[in-house]
Amino acid sequence: MRNTFAVLAIASAALLAGCGDDDDNNMPDAGTGGYMPTGTGPGTALRCKSSNKNAWDTFGANAFVAVNKSIIEKTLAELKGISGTKNLGESFTHIGDASKGPAYADDAATFEGKLAAFLVYAYGGPESIQYTDGKTYAGPQNMAAAHLGMAITSSQYDYFIANMVVPALTDNGVTADDVSSCFAPIVTDAAFKASIVGK
């Protein structure tokens, strides 16, 4: 299992290095406050190798909820573990503490709902969802504003993707081929990463 994660982490790093800042490969999206890779959003998301459909159409709502909850669980376990904030930084520890700035104003449940809505939207689903808490959340979000003041580093971002997101996907049945073909390109896109890192 560790070899799979190592391969996926290396693949993600290679994808990140290869994305560059070529505007021909990205298009502005006012909802993200930056750029999203071409081919993202409802009906246009990248196609999974296993199905030749976007991730939303391939895996569906239940899988997206399971992966989202798994990301949250893995992140909280990391922060409570031996490493503490060493790898992820402190940004997750301030969720719900508005005194730390507007990016932290949402409580944990709202943060989880917004993350789910963004993932659904980014991977080909609808622009808004009703989450498990019964509330409706919008998928298109201004990533730069949502992370303003968090000062997330590049290494923290990469660690989160490789050690929280990828395992959440694979633990919930997403194959390495589908991680690489229809999930990784969005989160490893240089312009998208830049909309989060260093804000």
Short mmCIF file of C-alpha atoms in Angstrom, two decimals:
data_model
loop_
_atom_site.label_atom_id
_atom_site.label_comp_id
_atom_site.label_asym_id
_atom_site.label_seq_id
_atom_site.Cartn_x
_atom_site.Cartn_y
_atom_site.Cartn_z
CA MET A 1 0.00 0.00 0.00
CA ARG A 2 2.82 2.42 0.83
CA ASN A 3 4.35 1.77 -2.59
CA THR A 4 1.07 2.79 -4.21
CA PHE A 5 1.03 6.05 -2.25
CA ALA A 6 4.67 6.72 -3.12
CA VAL A 7 3.95 6.16 -6.81
CA LEU A 8 0.88 8.42 -6.64
CA ALA A 9 2.82 11.12 -4.79
CA ILE A 10 5.57 10.99 -7.41
CA ALA A 11 2.97 11.07 -10.19
CA SER A 12 1.29 14.07 -8.57
CA ALA A 13 4.62 15.86 -8.28
CA ALA A 14 5.37 15.12 -11.93
CA LEU A 15 1.95 16.42 -12.96
CA LEU A 16 2.49 19.54 -10.90
CA ALA A 17 5.89 20.18 -12.45
CA GLY A 18 4.48 19.65 -15.93
CA CYS A 19 1.51 21.98 -15.62
CA GLY A 20 3.43 25.25 -15.78
CA ASP A 21 1.69 28.57 -16.16
CA ASP A 22 0.68 28.21 -19.80
CA ASP A 23 -2.56 30.15 -20.14
CA ASP A 24 -3.53 28.00 -23.12
CA ASN A 25 -4.07 25.12 -20.70
CA ASN A 26 -6.20 27.09 -18.23
CA MET A 27 -9.22 29.27 -18.33
CA PRO A 28 -10.34 31.97 -15.91
CA ASP A 29 -13.14 30.99 -13.58
CA ALA A 30 -14.53 33.81 -11.48
CA GLY A 31 -15.88 31.31 -8.97
CA THR A 32 -12.43 30.08 -8.01
CA GLY A 33 -10.72 33.45 -7.73
CA GLY A 34 -8.01 32.13 -10.00
CA TYR A 35 -7.77 29.56 -12.70
CA MET A 36 -9.19 26.09 -13.04
CA PRO A 37 -7.75 23.62 -15.53
CA THR A 38 -9.55 23.59 -18.86
CA GLY A 39 -12.24 20.96 -18.82
CA THR A 40 -13.43 21.38 -15.23
CA GLY A 41 -16.83 22.20 -13.87
CA PRO A 42 -20.21 20.68 -14.63
CA GLY A 43 -20.25 18.43 -17.66
CA THR A 44 -16.69 19.26 -18.71
CA ALA A 45 -14.51 17.66 -16.03
CA LEU A 46 -11.67 15.36 -16.98
CA ARG A 47 -12.58 11.81 -17.87
CA CYS A 48 -11.69 8.83 -15.71
CA LYS A 49 -9.73 6.07 -17.39
CA SER A 50 -12.07 3.38 -16.00
CA SER A 51 -15.28 4.80 -17.45
CA ASN A 52 -14.45 7.55 -19.95
CA LYS A 53 -16.83 9.71 -17.88
CA ASN A 54 -16.08 12.52 -15.45
CA ALA A 55 -15.47 11.63 -11.80
CA TRP A 56 -18.94 12.73 -10.67
CA ASP A 57 -20.66 10.56 -13.28
CA THR A 58 -18.29 7.67 -12.57
CA PHE A 59 -18.51 7.57 -8.78
CA GLY A 60 -21.66 9.47 -7.77
CA ALA A 61 -22.86 11.32 -4.70
CA ASN A 62 -22.32 8.59 -2.10
CA ALA A 63 -18.68 8.14 -3.10
CA PHE A 64 -18.03 11.88 -3.00
CA VAL A 65 -19.52 12.08 0.50
CA ALA A 66 -17.41 9.10 1.62
CA VAL A 67 -14.21 10.58 0.19
CA ASN A 68 -14.95 14.01 1.67
CA LYS A 69 -15.55 12.54 5.12
CA SER A 70 -12.41 10.43 4.77
CA ILE A 71 -10.33 13.54 3.93
CA ILE A 72 -11.63 15.24 7.07
CA GLU A 73 -11.02 12.15 9.24
CA LYS A 74 -7.48 11.64 7.93
CA THR A 75 -6.65 15.30 8.43
CA LEU A 76 -7.94 15.35 12.01
CA ALA A 77 -6.10 12.10 12.79
CA GLU A 78 -2.87 13.57 11.42
CA LEU A 79 -3.24 16.70 13.52
CA LYS A 80 -3.97 14.67 16.67
CA GLY A 81 -1.11 12.25 15.97
CA ILE A 82 2.60 12.36 16.65
CA SER A 83 3.27 14.76 13.76
CA GLY A 84 0.70 17.30 14.95
CA THR A 85 0.90 20.38 12.73
CA LYS A 86 4.41 19.58 11.42
CA ASN A 87 3.25 18.48 7.94
CA LEU A 88 -0.07 20.29 7.50
CA GLY A 89 0.59 23.52 9.35
CA GLU A 90 -1.95 25.18 11.61
CA SER A 91 -4.62 26.19 9.12
CA PHE A 92 -6.94 23.29 9.95
CA THR A 93 -6.59 23.87 13.69
CA HIS A 94 -8.18 27.32 13.44
CA ILE A 95 -11.40 26.32 11.63
CA GLY A 96 -14.30 28.04 13.37
CA ASP A 97 -12.10 30.68 15.03
CA ALA A 98 -13.18 33.93 13.34
CA SER A 99 -10.68 35.86 15.47
CA LYS A 100 -7.95 34.36 13.23
CA GLY A 101 -9.49 36.00 10.15
CA PRO A 102 -12.39 35.61 7.70
CA ALA A 103 -10.98 32.41 6.18
CA TYR A 104 -11.54 30.68 9.53
CA ALA A 105 -15.07 31.98 10.18
CA ASP A 106 -16.86 28.79 9.09
CA ASP A 107 -17.45 26.14 11.73
CA ALA A 108 -16.29 22.57 11.06
CA ALA A 109 -19.64 21.43 9.62
CA THR A 110 -19.80 24.35 7.18
CA PHE A 111 -16.17 23.80 6.18
CA GLU A 112 -16.95 20.15 5.44
CA GLY A 113 -20.04 21.07 3.41
CA LYS A 114 -18.16 23.68 1.39
CA LEU A 115 -15.31 21.26 0.70
CA ALA A 116 -17.81 18.64 -0.51
CA ALA A 117 -19.59 21.14 -2.76
CA PHE A 118 -16.32 22.33 -4.27
CA LEU A 119 -15.14 18.77 -4.98
CA VAL A 120 -18.47 17.82 -6.55
CA TYR A 121 -18.44 20.90 -8.77
CA ALA A 122 -14.76 20.64 -9.73
CA TYR A 123 -15.18 17.04 -10.78
CA GLY A 124 -18.21 17.46 -13.01
CA GLY A 125 -21.17 17.62 -10.64
CA PRO A 126 -23.79 20.32 -10.07
CA GLU A 127 -23.00 23.87 -8.97
CA SER A 128 -24.64 23.32 -5.60
CA ILE A 129 -25.42 20.34 -3.39
CA GLN A 130 -27.47 19.53 -0.34
CA TYR A 131 -24.96 17.94 2.01
CA THR A 132 -25.51 15.38 4.77
CA ASP A 133 -26.27 18.16 7.27
CA GLY A 134 -29.31 19.15 5.19
CA LYS A 135 -27.81 22.50 4.14
CA THR A 136 -27.14 23.62 0.58
CA TYR A 137 -23.59 24.58 -0.39
CA ALA A 138 -22.27 26.21 -3.57
CA GLY A 139 -19.50 24.52 -5.50
CA PRO A 140 -17.94 27.50 -7.29
CA GLN A 141 -15.85 29.21 -4.63
CA ASN A 142 -13.16 31.86 -4.57
CA MET A 143 -10.17 29.76 -3.50
CA ALA A 144 -7.88 32.74 -2.89
CA ALA A 145 -10.42 34.43 -0.59
CA ALA A 146 -11.24 31.16 1.17
CA HIS A 147 -7.55 30.67 2.05
CA LEU A 148 -6.58 34.29 2.70
CA GLY A 149 -4.45 34.60 5.82
CA MET A 150 -3.82 30.86 6.14
CA ALA A 151 -0.28 31.12 4.74
CA ILE A 152 -0.37 27.53 3.48
CA THR A 153 3.04 26.54 2.13
CA SER A 154 3.70 24.57 -1.02
CA SER A 155 5.00 21.62 0.98
CA GLN A 156 1.91 21.66 3.23
CA TYR A 157 -0.35 21.69 0.18
CA ASP A 158 1.56 18.85 -1.47
CA TYR A 159 1.51 16.83 1.76
CA PHE A 160 -2.26 17.32 2.08
CA ILE A 161 -2.87 16.12 -1.48
CA ALA A 162 -0.49 13.14 -1.30
CA ASN A 163 -1.27 12.01 2.26
CA MET A 164 -4.87 13.02 2.90
CA VAL A 165 -6.65 13.31 -0.46
CA VAL A 166 -5.05 10.46 -2.42
CA PRO A 167 -5.46 7.91 0.40
CA ALA A 168 -9.07 9.07 0.91
CA LEU A 169 -9.71 8.34 -2.76
CA THR A 170 -7.97 4.96 -2.86
CA ASP A 171 -9.45 3.84 0.48
CA ASN A 172 -12.87 4.44 -1.06
CA GLY A 173 -12.27 2.38 -4.19
CA VAL A 174 -10.77 4.86 -6.66
CA THR A 175 -8.06 3.14 -8.67
CA ALA A 176 -4.59 4.62 -9.19
CA ASP A 177 -5.44 5.06 -12.90
CA ASP A 178 -8.52 7.12 -12.04
CA VAL A 179 -6.61 9.16 -9.44
CA SER A 180 -4.11 10.03 -12.16
CA SER A 181 -6.57 10.55 -15.01
CA CYS A 182 -9.50 12.43 -13.51
CA PHE A 183 -8.60 13.58 -9.98
CA ALA A 184 -4.93 14.59 -9.81
CA PRO A 185 -4.79 17.01 -12.77
CA ILE A 186 -7.10 19.51 -11.07
CA VAL A 187 -5.41 19.65 -7.67
CA THR A 188 -1.90 19.51 -9.13
CA ASP A 189 -2.56 22.28 -11.65
CA ALA A 190 0.01 25.02 -10.94
CA ALA A 191 -2.46 27.91 -11.27
CA PHE A 192 -5.03 26.22 -9.02
CA LYS A 193 -2.37 25.46 -6.42
CA ALA A 194 -1.24 29.10 -6.60
CA SER A 195 -4.80 30.22 -5.75
CA ILE A 196 -4.37 28.50 -2.35
CA VAL A 197 -0.67 28.54 -1.43
CA GLY A 198 0.83 31.61 0.24
CA LYS A 199 -2.43 33.50 0.71
#
